[in-house]
Amino acid sequence: MADKANKNTNEEKPQGVLQDANFPVTPEGRTMHLDVKVGDVATRIMSVGDTVRGEMLSKLFDNPDTVTVRKSSRNFIIYTGQFKGVDISIIVTGMGTSMVDFMVRECRHAIKEKMAIVRFGTCGGLVKDKPAGTIMVATQGSIGCFHDYDSDIEHLQNGKKIEEVGSAYNFMDCIQGDKALSGLLATKLKGAVGEEGVFEGLDITGDSFYSSQGRLDSAFTDRNEGLIENIMAEHKDAASLQMDTYKLFHLAKHSYDHIVAGAACISLFNRHTNSSITEAERREKEIRGGYAVLEALAEFPL
């Protein structure tokens, strides 16, 4: 576990010349983006996108006054403390697959033991009869929905511009999270918010908040009309639509069994009915759900 100090906030920028273009680190062994070295991160990690959520959930640690806080120049924030006597790091990761890639790879560099990572974020809900505020657990895995940029290019052919024929969005094969961790996560969340407040299903991860999540924007030719309907026609158990989980599961799958992963997201909107929750309701779900995620991480055997 990272060294502790009372309200210790380390805002150092990486020092010295970066070494090794393949995996840049400072002479002190700190990574380029998270600014971490061996010993700075716990083996159990909760990844969140929201800075307010990260700070709020860090107060659930056994002794908030001894939580170690690391802030990098790339806006990653790591809170490390103990929950029920178990070392856990809460990492404010930001949003999107690239940020997940930084977080997972650079934490793996700093952690030599087996790791458990749970994403606890927000999403759009895809289950029509489940209201906004339902916590969606990706027990059925995750599928990537990525914009095919080539499909939007007008090509010159025989001196005439034509539009590329084909779908503007590609769907990746499903990747599973860790079954045991995902099941424990669902159980703890149901205990925290009730059976009706949790839905287990399939996650869809887009590479954009807008185009690949079916949000229509008249300022751009995204060609995503009917995208959500297409998703539901192909994947009837789809529950959540967000930006991170597929990448997390993909990296865990390809980590030589070093990483296990799970994911749960609070649905801020029902994407079929356009219903939403208030800010107060969101923060209440974050506290209760975050406590359940910490319980799952603390109890999960590594």
Coordinates of C-alpha atoms in Angstrom, one line a residue:
M1 CA 0.0 0.0 0.0
A2 CA 1.1 3.6 -0.6
D3 CA 2.8 5.4 2.3
K4 CA 0.3 7.1 4.5
A5 CA 0.3 10.6 6.0
N6 CA -2.5 12.7 7.5
K7 CA -4.4 14.1 4.5
N8 CA -1.2 13.6 2.5
T9 CA -1.7 15.1 -1.0
N10 CA 1.2 14.6 -3.4
E11 CA 0.9 17.0 -6.3
E12 CA 4.5 16.4 -7.6
K13 CA 5.0 16.5 -11.4
P14 CA 7.1 13.7 -12.8
Q15 CA 10.8 14.8 -12.4
G16 CA 13.7 14.3 -14.8
V17 CA 13.9 13.1 -18.3
L18 CA 11.5 10.4 -19.4
Q19 CA 13.2 7.1 -20.2
D20 CA 12.2 4.3 -22.6
A21 CA 9.9 5.4 -25.4
N22 CA 8.2 2.1 -25.3
F23 CA 6.9 2.6 -21.8
P24 CA 7.9 6.1 -20.6
V25 CA 9.0 6.4 -16.9
T26 CA 11.0 8.9 -15.0
P27 CA 14.4 8.1 -13.5
E28 CA 12.5 7.5 -10.2
G29 CA 10.4 4.9 -11.9
R30 CA 7.2 6.9 -12.1
T31 CA 4.8 6.5 -15.0
M32 CA 4.1 9.3 -17.5
H33 CA 0.4 9.8 -16.9
L34 CA -0.6 8.5 -13.5
D35 CA 2.8 9.5 -11.9
V36 CA 2.9 6.2 -10.0
K37 CA 5.7 3.8 -9.1
V38 CA 5.8 0.4 -7.3
G39 CA 4.0 0.7 -4.0
D40 CA 1.8 3.7 -4.8
V41 CA -1.4 1.8 -5.7
A42 CA -3.3 -1.0 -3.9
T43 CA -4.0 -4.3 -5.6
R44 CA -7.8 -3.6 -5.3
I45 CA -8.9 -0.6 -7.3
M46 CA -12.2 1.2 -7.9
S47 CA -12.2 3.3 -11.0
V48 CA -14.5 6.3 -11.2
G49 CA -14.8 9.1 -13.8
D50 CA -16.1 11.9 -11.6
T51 CA -13.8 13.9 -9.4
V52 CA -16.6 14.7 -6.9
R53 CA -17.5 11.0 -6.7
G54 CA -13.8 10.0 -6.1
E55 CA -13.4 12.4 -3.2
M56 CA -16.8 11.6 -1.7
L57 CA -16.2 7.8 -1.8
S58 CA -12.7 8.2 -0.2
K59 CA -14.5 9.4 2.9
L60 CA -15.9 5.8 3.3
F61 CA -12.4 4.5 4.1
D62 CA -11.9 3.4 7.7
N63 CA -9.8 6.4 8.6
P64 CA -10.3 9.2 6.1
D65 CA -7.6 11.3 7.9
T66 CA -4.9 8.9 6.9
V67 CA -5.9 8.5 3.2
T68 CA -3.0 9.1 0.8
V69 CA -3.9 11.3 -2.2
R70 CA -1.8 11.4 -5.4
K71 CA -2.7 13.9 -8.2
S72 CA -0.8 13.7 -11.5
S73 CA -0.3 16.5 -14.0
R74 CA -2.6 14.5 -16.4
N75 CA -5.5 14.9 -13.9
F76 CA -5.6 11.4 -12.5
I77 CA -6.3 11.3 -8.8
I78 CA -5.6 8.3 -6.6
Y79 CA -7.0 7.9 -3.1
T80 CA -5.5 5.0 -1.2
G81 CA -6.7 3.9 2.2
Q82 CA -8.2 0.9 4.1
F83 CA -11.8 -0.3 4.0
K84 CA -12.6 -2.9 6.7
G85 CA -8.8 -3.3 7.1
V86 CA -8.1 -4.0 3.4
D87 CA -6.0 -1.7 1.2
I88 CA -8.0 -0.2 -1.7
S89 CA -7.3 2.6 -4.2
I90 CA -10.0 4.8 -5.7
I91 CA -8.8 6.2 -9.0
V92 CA -10.4 9.1 -10.7
T93 CA -9.8 8.0 -14.3
G94 CA -11.8 10.4 -16.4
M95 CA -13.8 9.1 -19.3
G96 CA -13.3 6.9 -22.3
T97 CA -11.3 4.0 -23.4
S98 CA -8.0 5.9 -23.7
M99 CA -8.1 6.9 -20.1
V100 CA -8.9 3.4 -19.1
D101 CA -5.9 2.2 -21.0
F102 CA -3.6 4.7 -19.2
M103 CA -5.0 3.7 -15.8
V104 CA -4.9 -0.1 -16.2
R105 CA -1.4 -0.3 -17.9
E106 CA 0.3 2.1 -15.6
C107 CA -1.3 0.6 -12.5
R108 CA -0.1 -2.8 -13.7
H109 CA 3.4 -1.4 -14.0
A110 CA 3.2 -0.4 -10.3
I111 CA 1.6 -3.6 -9.0
K112 CA 3.4 -6.9 -9.2
E113 CA 0.7 -8.9 -7.4
K114 CA -2.6 -10.0 -8.8
M115 CA -5.1 -7.1 -9.2
A116 CA -8.9 -6.6 -9.0
I117 CA -10.4 -3.6 -10.7
V118 CA -14.0 -2.5 -10.6
R119 CA -15.4 0.4 -12.7
F120 CA -18.1 2.3 -10.8
G121 CA -19.5 4.8 -13.2
T122 CA -22.6 6.2 -14.9
C123 CA -24.4 5.2 -18.1
G124 CA -27.5 5.4 -20.2
G125 CA -30.0 2.7 -19.3
L126 CA -31.1 0.4 -22.1
V127 CA -33.8 -1.6 -20.3
K128 CA -37.1 0.1 -21.1
D129 CA -38.9 -0.8 -17.9
K130 CA -36.1 0.0 -15.6
P131 CA -36.2 3.6 -14.4
A132 CA -33.2 6.0 -14.4
G133 CA -31.2 5.5 -11.2
T134 CA -31.1 1.7 -11.7
I135 CA -27.6 0.3 -11.2
M136 CA -26.6 -1.8 -14.2
V137 CA -24.0 -4.6 -13.5
A138 CA -22.2 -6.0 -16.5
T139 CA -22.5 -9.7 -15.5
Q140 CA -23.2 -10.6 -19.1
G141 CA -20.0 -8.9 -20.4
S142 CA -19.4 -5.9 -22.6
I143 CA -19.5 -5.2 -26.4
G144 CA -17.7 -2.4 -28.1
C145 CA -19.6 0.0 -30.4
F146 CA -17.0 2.0 -32.3
H147 CA -17.4 4.5 -35.1
D148 CA -16.1 3.3 -38.4
Y149 CA -14.4 6.5 -39.6
D150 CA -13.7 5.2 -43.1
S151 CA -17.5 4.8 -43.7
D152 CA -17.9 8.5 -43.6
I153 CA -15.3 9.4 -46.2
E154 CA -16.5 10.5 -49.6
H155 CA -14.1 8.7 -52.0
L156 CA -13.2 9.8 -55.5
Q157 CA -14.1 7.1 -57.9
N158 CA -14.2 7.6 -61.7
G159 CA -14.0 11.3 -61.0
K160 CA -17.2 11.3 -59.0
K161 CA -17.6 11.5 -55.2
I162 CA -19.6 8.7 -53.7
E163 CA -20.3 7.7 -50.2
E164 CA -18.8 4.5 -48.8
V165 CA -21.5 1.9 -48.5
G166 CA -21.9 0.1 -45.1
S167 CA -22.6 0.6 -41.5
A168 CA -21.0 3.6 -39.8
Y169 CA -20.6 1.6 -36.5
N170 CA -18.8 -1.6 -35.8
F171 CA -19.7 -4.0 -33.0
M172 CA -16.9 -6.0 -31.3
D173 CA -17.4 -9.5 -29.9
C174 CA -18.5 -9.8 -26.3
I175 CA -15.8 -9.9 -23.6
Q176 CA -16.7 -11.2 -20.2
G177 CA -15.6 -9.7 -16.9
D178 CA -14.6 -12.0 -14.0
K179 CA -17.7 -14.1 -13.2
A180 CA -17.0 -14.4 -9.5
L181 CA -16.2 -10.7 -9.0
S182 CA -19.2 -9.6 -11.1
G183 CA -21.5 -11.9 -9.1
L184 CA -20.2 -10.6 -5.8
L185 CA -20.6 -7.0 -7.0
A186 CA -24.2 -7.7 -8.0
T187 CA -25.0 -9.3 -4.6
K188 CA -23.4 -6.4 -2.6
L189 CA -25.3 -3.8 -4.7
K190 CA -28.6 -5.5 -4.3
G191 CA -28.0 -5.6 -0.5
A192 CA -27.3 -1.8 -0.6
V193 CA -30.1 -0.5 -2.8
G194 CA -32.5 -3.4 -3.1
E195 CA -33.2 -6.1 -5.7
E196 CA -35.3 -3.7 -7.8
G197 CA -32.6 -1.1 -7.9
V198 CA -30.1 -3.4 -9.7
F199 CA -30.2 -5.0 -13.1
E200 CA -27.7 -7.6 -14.4
G201 CA -27.1 -7.6 -18.1
L202 CA -24.9 -6.8 -21.1
D203 CA -22.9 -3.6 -21.3
I204 CA -22.3 -1.6 -24.6
T205 CA -19.3 0.6 -24.6
G206 CA -19.1 3.4 -27.2
D207 CA -16.0 5.3 -28.2
S208 CA -17.9 8.6 -27.9
F209 CA -20.4 10.1 -25.6
Y210 CA -22.3 11.3 -28.6
S211 CA -22.1 9.5 -31.9
S212 CA -21.6 5.9 -30.9
Q213 CA -24.1 6.2 -28.1
G214 CA -26.9 7.2 -30.5
R215 CA -27.2 10.8 -29.5
L216 CA -28.4 12.9 -32.5
D217 CA -26.5 16.1 -33.3
S218 CA -27.7 18.2 -36.2
A219 CA -24.3 19.9 -36.4
F220 CA -22.5 16.7 -37.6
T221 CA -23.2 13.9 -40.0
D222 CA -22.8 11.1 -37.5
R223 CA -25.1 8.7 -39.4
N224 CA -26.3 7.2 -36.1
E225 CA -30.1 7.4 -36.5
G226 CA -31.6 4.2 -35.2
L227 CA -28.4 3.1 -33.5
I228 CA -30.0 2.3 -30.2
E229 CA -32.8 0.4 -31.9
N230 CA -30.2 -1.6 -33.8
I231 CA -28.4 -2.4 -30.6
M232 CA -31.6 -3.6 -29.0
A233 CA -32.5 -5.7 -32.0
E234 CA -29.2 -7.5 -31.9
H235 CA -28.6 -7.6 -28.1
K236 CA -31.9 -7.9 -26.2
D237 CA -30.1 -8.2 -22.9
A238 CA -28.3 -4.9 -23.4
A239 CA -28.5 -2.9 -20.1
S240 CA -26.0 -0.1 -20.2
L241 CA -24.5 2.3 -22.7
Q242 CA -21.3 4.1 -21.6
M243 CA -17.6 4.6 -22.5
D244 CA -15.2 2.5 -20.4
T245 CA -16.1 -1.1 -19.5
Y246 CA -15.2 -2.9 -22.8
K247 CA -11.7 -1.6 -22.6
L248 CA -11.3 -2.6 -19.0
F249 CA -12.6 -6.1 -19.7
H250 CA -10.4 -6.4 -22.8
L251 CA -7.2 -5.5 -20.9
A252 CA -8.1 -7.8 -18.1
K253 CA -8.6 -10.7 -20.5
H254 CA -5.2 -10.1 -22.1
S255 CA -3.2 -9.5 -18.8
Y256 CA -1.9 -13.1 -18.5
D257 CA -4.4 -13.7 -15.7
H258 CA -2.9 -10.8 -13.7
I259 CA -6.1 -8.7 -13.6
V260 CA -9.7 -9.6 -12.8
A261 CA -12.4 -6.9 -13.5
G262 CA -16.0 -6.1 -13.0
A263 CA -18.2 -3.1 -13.7
A264 CA -21.4 -1.4 -12.5
C265 CA -22.9 1.9 -13.6
I266 CA -25.7 4.1 -12.3
S267 CA -28.1 4.9 -15.2
L268 CA -28.5 8.7 -15.3
F269 CA -31.1 8.4 -18.1
N270 CA -33.4 5.8 -19.5
R271 CA -32.5 6.1 -23.2
H272 CA -35.9 4.9 -24.3
T273 CA -38.1 7.1 -22.2
N274 CA -35.6 10.0 -21.6
S275 CA -36.4 10.0 -17.9
S276 CA -33.5 11.1 -15.6
I277 CA -32.6 11.4 -11.9
T278 CA -31.8 14.5 -9.9
E279 CA -28.3 15.4 -8.8
A280 CA -29.2 14.6 -5.2
E281 CA -30.5 11.1 -6.2
R282 CA -27.3 10.5 -8.2
R283 CA -25.1 11.3 -5.2
E284 CA -27.2 9.2 -2.9
K285 CA -26.8 6.2 -5.3
E286 CA -23.1 6.9 -5.6
I287 CA -22.6 6.7 -1.8
R288 CA -24.7 3.5 -1.3
G289 CA -23.4 1.9 -4.4
G290 CA -19.8 2.9 -3.8
Y291 CA -20.0 1.4 -0.3
A292 CA -21.2 -1.9 -1.9
V293 CA -18.3 -1.8 -4.4
L294 CA -15.8 -1.3 -1.7
E295 CA -17.3 -4.2 0.2
A296 CA -17.0 -6.4 -2.9
L297 CA -13.4 -5.4 -3.4
A298 CA -12.5 -5.9 0.2
E299 CA -14.0 -9.4 0.3
F300 CA -12.9 -10.7 -3.0
P301 CA -10.0 -13.2 -2.7
L302 CA -6.9 -12.4 -4.7

